[in-house]
Short mmCIF file of C-alpha atoms in Angstrom, two decimals:
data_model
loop_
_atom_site.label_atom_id
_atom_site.label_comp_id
_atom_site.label_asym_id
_atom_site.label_seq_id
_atom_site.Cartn_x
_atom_site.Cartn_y
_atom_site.Cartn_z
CA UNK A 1 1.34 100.81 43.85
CA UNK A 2 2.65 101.93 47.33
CA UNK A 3 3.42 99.55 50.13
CA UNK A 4 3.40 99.43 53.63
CA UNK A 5 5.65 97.92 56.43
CA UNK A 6 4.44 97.16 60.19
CA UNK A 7 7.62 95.67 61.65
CA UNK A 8 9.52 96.27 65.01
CA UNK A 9 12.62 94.00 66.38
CA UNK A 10 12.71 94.43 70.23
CA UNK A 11 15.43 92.82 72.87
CA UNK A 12 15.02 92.69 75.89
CA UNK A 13 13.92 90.98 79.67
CA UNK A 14 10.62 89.38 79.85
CA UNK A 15 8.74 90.61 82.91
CA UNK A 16 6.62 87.48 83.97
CA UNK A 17 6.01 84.03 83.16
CA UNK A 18 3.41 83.81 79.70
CA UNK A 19 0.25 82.74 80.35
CA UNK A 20 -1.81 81.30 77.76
CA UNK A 21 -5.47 82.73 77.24
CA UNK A 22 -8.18 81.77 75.78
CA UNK A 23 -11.42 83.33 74.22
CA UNK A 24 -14.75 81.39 73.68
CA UNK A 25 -14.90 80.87 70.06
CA UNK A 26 -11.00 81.97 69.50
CA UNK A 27 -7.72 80.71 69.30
CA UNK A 28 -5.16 80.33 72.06
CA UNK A 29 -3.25 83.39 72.63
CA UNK A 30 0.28 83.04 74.96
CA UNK A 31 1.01 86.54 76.09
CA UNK A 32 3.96 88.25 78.05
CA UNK A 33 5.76 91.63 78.78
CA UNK A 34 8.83 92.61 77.79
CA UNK A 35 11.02 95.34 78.92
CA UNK A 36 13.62 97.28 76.83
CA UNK A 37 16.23 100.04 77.98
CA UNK A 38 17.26 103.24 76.42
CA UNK A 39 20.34 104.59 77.78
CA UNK A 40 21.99 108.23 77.10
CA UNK A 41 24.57 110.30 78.34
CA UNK A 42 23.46 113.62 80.13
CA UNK A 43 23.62 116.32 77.61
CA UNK A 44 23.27 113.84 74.74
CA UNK A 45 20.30 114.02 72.44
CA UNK A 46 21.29 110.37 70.80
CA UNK A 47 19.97 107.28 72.43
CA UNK A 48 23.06 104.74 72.09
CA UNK A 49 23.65 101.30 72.88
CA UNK A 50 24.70 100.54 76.82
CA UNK A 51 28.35 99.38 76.22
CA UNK A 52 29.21 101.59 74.00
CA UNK A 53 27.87 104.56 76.86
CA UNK A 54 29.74 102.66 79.29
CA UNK A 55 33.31 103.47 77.25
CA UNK A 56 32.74 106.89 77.69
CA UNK A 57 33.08 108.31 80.91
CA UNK A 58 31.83 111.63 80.33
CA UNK A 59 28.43 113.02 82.05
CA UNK A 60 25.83 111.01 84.32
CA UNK A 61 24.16 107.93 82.36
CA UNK A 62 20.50 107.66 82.11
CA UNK A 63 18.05 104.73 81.80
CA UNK A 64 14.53 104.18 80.14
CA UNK A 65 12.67 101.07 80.60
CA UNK A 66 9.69 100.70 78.53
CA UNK A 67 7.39 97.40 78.89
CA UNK A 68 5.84 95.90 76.07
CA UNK A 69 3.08 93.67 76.04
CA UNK A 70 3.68 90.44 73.35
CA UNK A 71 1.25 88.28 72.07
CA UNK A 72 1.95 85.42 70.33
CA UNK A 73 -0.71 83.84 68.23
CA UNK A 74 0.71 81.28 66.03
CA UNK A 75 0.65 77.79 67.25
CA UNK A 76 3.69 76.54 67.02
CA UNK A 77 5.76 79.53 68.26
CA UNK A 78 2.85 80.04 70.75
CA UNK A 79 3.14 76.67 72.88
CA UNK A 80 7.02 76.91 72.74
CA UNK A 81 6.71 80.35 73.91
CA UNK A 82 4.32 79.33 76.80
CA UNK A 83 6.89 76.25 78.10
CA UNK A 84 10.32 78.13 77.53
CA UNK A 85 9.97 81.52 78.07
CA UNK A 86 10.46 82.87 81.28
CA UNK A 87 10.48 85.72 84.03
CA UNK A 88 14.07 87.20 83.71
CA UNK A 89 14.77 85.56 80.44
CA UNK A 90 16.81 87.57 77.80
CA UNK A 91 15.01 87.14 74.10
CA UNK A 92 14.89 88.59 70.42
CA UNK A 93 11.21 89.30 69.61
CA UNK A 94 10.25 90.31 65.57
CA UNK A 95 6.29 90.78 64.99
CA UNK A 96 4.17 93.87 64.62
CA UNK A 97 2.29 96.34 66.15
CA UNK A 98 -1.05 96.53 67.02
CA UNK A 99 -3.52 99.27 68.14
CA UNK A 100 -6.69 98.06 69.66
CA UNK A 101 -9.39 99.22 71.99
CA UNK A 102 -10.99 97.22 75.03
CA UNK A 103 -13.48 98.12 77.40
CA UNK A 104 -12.42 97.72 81.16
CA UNK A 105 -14.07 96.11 84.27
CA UNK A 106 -15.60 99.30 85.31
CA UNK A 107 -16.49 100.03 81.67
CA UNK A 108 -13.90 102.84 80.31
CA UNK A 109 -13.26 102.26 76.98
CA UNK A 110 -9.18 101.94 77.46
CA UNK A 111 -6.81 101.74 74.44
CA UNK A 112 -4.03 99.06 74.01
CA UNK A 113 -0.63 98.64 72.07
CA UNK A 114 0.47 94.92 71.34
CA UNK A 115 3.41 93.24 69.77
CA UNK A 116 2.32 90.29 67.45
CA UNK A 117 4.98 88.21 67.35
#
């Protein structure tokens, strides 16, 4: 029997205040963005953690921001999420990821990667 694992741990800044959404039929959804940073040393090939970049002064640093989109299903965590959480806050997100499809306002069939937390 072989398993499987979906699991990601991300820290970082969340990028607006959630908003909680709702689909006909579905469960409330509270959703955000988070954004995480990469940083690196010019001429490095390993991605390290800020502070320990910061120690050593050698080379230009660089930055990577990537944004995240969260959605947070389960009710409890969901409503706390919705009246905590805010724009700027720091936070520890664990959940997995999802890849999904939509179909846009001008109808292009657009594809989507989501954190369930």
């Amino acid at each position: 029997l072989v398993s499987a694992m979906n699991r990601v741990q991300l820290l970082g800044r969340v990028g607006q205040d959630p908003i909680m959404r709702q689909v006909e039929g579905k469960n409330p959804v509270t959703i955000f963005s988070l954004a995480t940073n990469e940083m690196w040393r010019t001429g490095d090939s390993e991605v390290g953690q800020g502070a320990l970049l910061l120690l050593c002064p050698l080379g230009d640093i660089s930055q990577k921001t990537t944004w995240h989109r969260i959605s947070v299903f389960r009710p409890g965590l969901r409503d706390v999420t919705y009246q905590y959480v805010r724009k700027g806050s720091r936070i520890f997100v664990e959940g997995k990821i999802d890849y999904g499809e939509y179909t846009d306002k001008n109808n292009v069939r657009r594809q989507a990667t989501t954190i369930i937390a």
